[in-house]
Coordinates of C-alpha atoms in Angstrom, one line a residue:
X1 CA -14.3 8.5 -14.7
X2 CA -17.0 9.8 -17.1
X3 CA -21.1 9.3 -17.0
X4 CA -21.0 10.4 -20.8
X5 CA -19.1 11.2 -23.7
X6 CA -18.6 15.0 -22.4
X7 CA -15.7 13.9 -19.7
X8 CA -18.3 14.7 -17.3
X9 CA -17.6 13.5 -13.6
X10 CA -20.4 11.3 -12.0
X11 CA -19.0 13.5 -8.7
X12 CA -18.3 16.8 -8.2
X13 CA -18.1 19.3 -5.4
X14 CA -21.0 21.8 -5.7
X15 CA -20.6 24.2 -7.7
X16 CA -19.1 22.4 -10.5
X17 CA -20.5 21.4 -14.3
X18 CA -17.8 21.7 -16.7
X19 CA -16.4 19.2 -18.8
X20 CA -13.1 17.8 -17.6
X21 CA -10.4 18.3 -20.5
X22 CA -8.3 15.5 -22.3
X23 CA -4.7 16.1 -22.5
X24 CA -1.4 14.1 -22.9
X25 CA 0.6 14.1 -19.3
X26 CA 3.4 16.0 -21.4
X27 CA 1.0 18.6 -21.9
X28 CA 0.0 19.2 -18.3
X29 CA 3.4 18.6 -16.8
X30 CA 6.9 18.4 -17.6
X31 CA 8.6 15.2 -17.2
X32 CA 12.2 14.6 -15.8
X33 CA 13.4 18.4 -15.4
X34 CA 16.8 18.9 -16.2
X35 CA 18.2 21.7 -13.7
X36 CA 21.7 23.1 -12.5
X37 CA 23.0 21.1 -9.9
X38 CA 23.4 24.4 -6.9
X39 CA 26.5 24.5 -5.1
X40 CA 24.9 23.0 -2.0
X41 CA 22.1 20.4 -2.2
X42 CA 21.6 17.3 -0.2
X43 CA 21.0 14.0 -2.5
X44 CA 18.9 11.9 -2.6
X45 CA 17.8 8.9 -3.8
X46 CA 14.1 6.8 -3.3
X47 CA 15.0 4.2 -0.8
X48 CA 16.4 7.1 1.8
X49 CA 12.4 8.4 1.1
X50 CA 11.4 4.2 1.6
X51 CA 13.3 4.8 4.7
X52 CA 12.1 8.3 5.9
X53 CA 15.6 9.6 5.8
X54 CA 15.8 12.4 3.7
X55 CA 16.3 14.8 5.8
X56 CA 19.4 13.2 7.5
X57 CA 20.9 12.1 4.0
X58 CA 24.2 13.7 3.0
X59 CA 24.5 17.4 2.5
X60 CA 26.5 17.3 -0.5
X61 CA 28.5 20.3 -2.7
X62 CA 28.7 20.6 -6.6
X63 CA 32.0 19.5 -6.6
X64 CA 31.6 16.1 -4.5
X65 CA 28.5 15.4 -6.1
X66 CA 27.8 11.7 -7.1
X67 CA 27.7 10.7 -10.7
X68 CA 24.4 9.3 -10.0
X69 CA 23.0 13.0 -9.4
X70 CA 20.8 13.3 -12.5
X71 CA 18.0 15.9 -11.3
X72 CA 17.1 19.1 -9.5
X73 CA 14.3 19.1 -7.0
X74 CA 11.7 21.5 -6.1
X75 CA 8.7 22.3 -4.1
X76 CA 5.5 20.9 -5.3
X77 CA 7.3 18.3 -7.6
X78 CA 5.8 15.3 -7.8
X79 CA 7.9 11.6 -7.5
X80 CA 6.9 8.2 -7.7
X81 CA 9.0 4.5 -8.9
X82 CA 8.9 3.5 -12.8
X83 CA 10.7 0.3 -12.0
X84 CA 8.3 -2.0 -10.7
X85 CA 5.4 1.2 -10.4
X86 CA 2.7 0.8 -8.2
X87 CA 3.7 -2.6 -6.5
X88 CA 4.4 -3.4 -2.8
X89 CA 6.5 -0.4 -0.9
X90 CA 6.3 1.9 -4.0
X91 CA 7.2 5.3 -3.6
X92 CA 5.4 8.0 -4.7
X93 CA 5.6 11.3 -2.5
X94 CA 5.2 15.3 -3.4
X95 CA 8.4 17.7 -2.5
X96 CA 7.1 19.5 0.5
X97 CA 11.1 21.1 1.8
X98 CA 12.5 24.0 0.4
X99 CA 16.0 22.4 0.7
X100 CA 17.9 22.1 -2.2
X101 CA 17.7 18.5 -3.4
X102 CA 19.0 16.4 -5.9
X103 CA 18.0 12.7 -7.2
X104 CA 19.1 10.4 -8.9
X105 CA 17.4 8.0 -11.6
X106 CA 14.6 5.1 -11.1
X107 CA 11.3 7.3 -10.8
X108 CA 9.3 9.7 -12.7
X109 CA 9.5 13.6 -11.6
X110 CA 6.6 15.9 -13.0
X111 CA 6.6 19.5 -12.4
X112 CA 3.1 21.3 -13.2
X113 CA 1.3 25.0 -13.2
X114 CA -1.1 23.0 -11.7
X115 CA -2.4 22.0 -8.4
X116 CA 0.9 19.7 -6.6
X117 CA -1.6 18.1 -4.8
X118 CA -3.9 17.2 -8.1
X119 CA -1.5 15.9 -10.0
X120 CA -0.2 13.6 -7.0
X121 CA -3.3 12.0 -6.9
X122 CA -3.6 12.0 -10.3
X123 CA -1.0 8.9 -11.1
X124 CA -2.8 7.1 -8.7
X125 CA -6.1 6.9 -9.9
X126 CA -7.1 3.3 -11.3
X127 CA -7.1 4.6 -15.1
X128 CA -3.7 6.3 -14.5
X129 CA -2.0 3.0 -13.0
X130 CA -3.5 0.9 -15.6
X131 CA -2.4 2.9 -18.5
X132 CA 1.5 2.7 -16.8
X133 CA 1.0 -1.2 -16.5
X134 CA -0.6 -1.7 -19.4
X135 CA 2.8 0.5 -21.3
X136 CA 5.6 -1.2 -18.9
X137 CA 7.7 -3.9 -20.0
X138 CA 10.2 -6.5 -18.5
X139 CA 9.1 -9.0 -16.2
X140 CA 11.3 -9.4 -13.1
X141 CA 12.0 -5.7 -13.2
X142 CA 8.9 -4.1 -15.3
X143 CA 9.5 -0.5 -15.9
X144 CA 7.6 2.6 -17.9
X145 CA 10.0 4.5 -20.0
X146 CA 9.5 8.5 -19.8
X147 CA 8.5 8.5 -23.6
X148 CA 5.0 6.2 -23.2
X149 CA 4.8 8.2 -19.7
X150 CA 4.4 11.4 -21.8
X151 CA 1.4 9.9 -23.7
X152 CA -0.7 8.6 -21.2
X153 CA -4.0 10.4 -21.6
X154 CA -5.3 12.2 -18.5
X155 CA -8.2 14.2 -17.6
X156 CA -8.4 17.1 -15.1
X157 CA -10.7 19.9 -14.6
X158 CA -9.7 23.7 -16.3
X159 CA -11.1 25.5 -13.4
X160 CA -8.4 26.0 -10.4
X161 CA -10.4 26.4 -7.8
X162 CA -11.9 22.7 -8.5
X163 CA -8.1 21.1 -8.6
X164 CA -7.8 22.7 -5.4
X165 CA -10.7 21.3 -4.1
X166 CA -9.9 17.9 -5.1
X167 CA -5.9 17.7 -3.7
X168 CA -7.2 19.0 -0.1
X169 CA -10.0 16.3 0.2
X170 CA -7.6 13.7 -0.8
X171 CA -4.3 15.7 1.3
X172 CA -6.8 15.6 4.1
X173 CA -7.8 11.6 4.4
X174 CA -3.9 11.0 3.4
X175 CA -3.2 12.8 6.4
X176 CA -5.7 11.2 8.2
X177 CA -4.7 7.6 7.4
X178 CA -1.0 8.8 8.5
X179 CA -2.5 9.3 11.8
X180 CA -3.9 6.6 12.4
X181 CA -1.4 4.4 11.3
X182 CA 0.9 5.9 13.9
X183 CA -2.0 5.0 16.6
X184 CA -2.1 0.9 14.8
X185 CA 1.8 0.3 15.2
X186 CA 1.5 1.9 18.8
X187 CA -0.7 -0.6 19.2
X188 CA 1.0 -3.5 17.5
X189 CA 4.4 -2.6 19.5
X190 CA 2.1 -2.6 23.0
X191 CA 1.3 -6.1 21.9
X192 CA 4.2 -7.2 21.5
X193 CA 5.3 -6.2 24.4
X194 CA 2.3 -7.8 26.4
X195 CA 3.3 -11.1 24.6
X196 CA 6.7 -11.0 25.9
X197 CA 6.4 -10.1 29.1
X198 CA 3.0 -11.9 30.1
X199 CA 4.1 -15.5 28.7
X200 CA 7.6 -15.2 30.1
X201 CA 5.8 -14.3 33.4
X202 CA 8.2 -10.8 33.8
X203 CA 4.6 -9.2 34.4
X204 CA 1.7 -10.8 35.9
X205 CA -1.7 -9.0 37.3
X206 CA -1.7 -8.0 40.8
X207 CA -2.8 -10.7 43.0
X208 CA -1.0 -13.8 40.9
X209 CA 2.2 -15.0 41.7
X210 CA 1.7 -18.8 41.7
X211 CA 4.4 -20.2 38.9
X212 CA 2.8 -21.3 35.4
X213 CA 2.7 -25.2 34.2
X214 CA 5.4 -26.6 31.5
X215 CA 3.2 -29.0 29.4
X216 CA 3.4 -30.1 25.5
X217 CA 0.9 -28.3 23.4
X218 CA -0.4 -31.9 22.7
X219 CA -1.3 -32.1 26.1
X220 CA -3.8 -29.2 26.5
X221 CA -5.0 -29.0 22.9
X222 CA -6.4 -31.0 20.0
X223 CA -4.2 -30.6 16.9
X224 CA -6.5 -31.7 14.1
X225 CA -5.1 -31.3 10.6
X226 CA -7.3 -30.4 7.6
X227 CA -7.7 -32.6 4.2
X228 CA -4.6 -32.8 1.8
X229 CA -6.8 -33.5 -1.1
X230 CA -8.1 -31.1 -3.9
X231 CA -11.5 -30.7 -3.2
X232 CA -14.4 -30.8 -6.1
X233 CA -15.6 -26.7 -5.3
X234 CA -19.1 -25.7 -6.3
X235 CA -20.8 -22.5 -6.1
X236 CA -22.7 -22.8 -2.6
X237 CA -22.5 -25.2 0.3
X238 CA -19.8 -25.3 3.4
X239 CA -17.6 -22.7 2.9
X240 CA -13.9 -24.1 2.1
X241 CA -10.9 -22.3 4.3
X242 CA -7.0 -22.4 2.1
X243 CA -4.1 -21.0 4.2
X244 CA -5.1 -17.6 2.6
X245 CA -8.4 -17.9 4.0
X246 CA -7.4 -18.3 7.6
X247 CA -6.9 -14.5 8.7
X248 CA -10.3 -13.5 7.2
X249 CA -12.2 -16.6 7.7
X250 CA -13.9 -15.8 4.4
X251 CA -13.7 -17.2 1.4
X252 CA -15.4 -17.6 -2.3
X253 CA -14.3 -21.5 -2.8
X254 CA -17.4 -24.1 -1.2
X255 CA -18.0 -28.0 -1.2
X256 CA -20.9 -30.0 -0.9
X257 CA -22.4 -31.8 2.4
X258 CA -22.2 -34.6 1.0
X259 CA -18.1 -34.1 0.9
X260 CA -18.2 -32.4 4.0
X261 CA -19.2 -34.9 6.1
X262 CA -17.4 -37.7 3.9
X263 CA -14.3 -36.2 3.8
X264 CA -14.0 -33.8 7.4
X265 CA -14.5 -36.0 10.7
X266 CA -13.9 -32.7 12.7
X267 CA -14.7 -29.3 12.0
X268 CA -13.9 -25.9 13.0
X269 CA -15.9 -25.0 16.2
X270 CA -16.6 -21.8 17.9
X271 CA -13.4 -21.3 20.3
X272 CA -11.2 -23.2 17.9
X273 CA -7.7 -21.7 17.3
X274 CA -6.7 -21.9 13.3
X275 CA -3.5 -22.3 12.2
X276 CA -1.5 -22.2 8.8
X277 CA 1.6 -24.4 9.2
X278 CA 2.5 -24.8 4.7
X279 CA 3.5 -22.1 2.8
X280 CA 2.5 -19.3 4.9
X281 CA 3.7 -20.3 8.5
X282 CA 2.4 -18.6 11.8
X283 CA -0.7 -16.9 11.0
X284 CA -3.3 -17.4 13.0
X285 CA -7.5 -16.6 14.1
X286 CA -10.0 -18.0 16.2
X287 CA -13.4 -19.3 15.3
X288 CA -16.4 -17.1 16.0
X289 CA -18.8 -19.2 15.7
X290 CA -19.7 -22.7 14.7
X291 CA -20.6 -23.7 10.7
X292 CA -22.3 -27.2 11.4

């Protein structure tokens, strides 16, 4: 974060020299509001947000209202998963509706004077998910407990205008990288349907109509299987592909010519077609280019 001792950020907008202040979270925020449940809300809890349905979730009144409904909600707060925090399909999301909304328990909820936006991006800096990490326990089910949450040590800058600054640069790529993931699973569901329909021959390109061949993939491919044997790796030489390897076709593992051409009789070729057929089943790249 710092280039000296002063909390001073290696980059800033223009504009901008002051130190960044030191604070406990609990002193910038307050954690796990307590509020009166209204008499209409809708609840919610984080896998309706996993599952973008919290605005279709029930509409619920104070008198029906689950006993799992621990928290109000509103504007600007700021959510995000202590069990399991900051693994695969985490949740962490700022209230943008005005509807009344209440959740229930499994994530953190900070409320601040500050910029929403700031403190969203905030817990997801590299120091800030260390710190959590570093403080959660259990191992199946590791969690952060509100208590170390509060003690986390966080920086920020006092002036407004530059926590303003900050959450719209980072609201703005966020927004960004929402569009164009819309445009990459367009993309991924046009492929899928090409596969389907141009290998079971329900579309074909104008001017083909004669029926396709039946053969075993033996037939109209080499299937060549690579070694079984743990290989003696070295810092340099032919670059060594593991199933994890094969959808980059890079890889930081290498063996010697000398095992190369001892141990491999053939050897990926541009135009080749890899495979992964143990452990990770299906994935799939061609060769660019040819190694030896």
């Amino acid at each position: 974060m710092s280039k000296d001792a002063k909390n001073v950020p290696a980059l800033r907008f223009k504009g901008y020299s002051d130190a960044w202040e030191k604070r406990k979270l609990r002193e910038i925020t307050e954690i796990n509001p307590k509020g009166k449940i209204p008499e209409v809300f809708r609840y919610v809890d984080l896998e309706s947000v996993k599952n973008s349905s919290i605005i279709s979730s029930k509409i619920e009144t104070k008198q029906t209202a689950p006993s799992r409904a621990q928290r109000t909600a509103e504007i600007g707060d700021v959510f995000y998963q202590t069990v399991r925090p900051y693994q695969k399909n985490n949740v962490i999301f700022l209230l943008h509706s005005s509807m009344p909304y209440v959740f229930s328990t499994g994530y953190a909820q900070l409320r601040s004077n500050m910029n929403s936006f700031f403190i969203l991006y905030l817990v997801q800096t590299d120091g800030f998910v260390n710190d959590v990490l570093n403080r959660a326990t259990g191992t199946s089910y590791p969690a952060i407990n509100p208590t170390h949450l509060a003690t986390i040590i966080v920086c920020f800058p006092k002036i407004v205008s530059e926590q303003n600054r900050i959450g719209q640069v980072l609201e703005h790529l966020d927004n960004l990288i929402t569009a164009t993931q819309h445009k990459i699973d367009a993309l991924e569901q046009a492929k899928k349907a090409l596969l389907q329909r141009l290998f079971d021959q329900s579309w074909r390109f104008k001017g083909y109509s004669d029926p396709w061949e039946k053969r075993k993939l033996g037939e109209i491919a080499g299937i060549f299987d690579g070694t079984h044997q743990t290989p003696n790796y070295q810092s340099s030489g032919i670059m060594f592909l593991s199933v994890e390897n094969i959808q980059t076709l890079k890889s930081n593992k290498f063996i010697s010519l000398e095992d190369f051409q001892k141990d491999f009789k053939v050897s990926p070729r541009t135009g080749d077609i890899l495979m992964t057929r143990i452990g990770n089943i299906g994935t799939t790249n061609v060769v660019k280019s040819t190694w030896m």
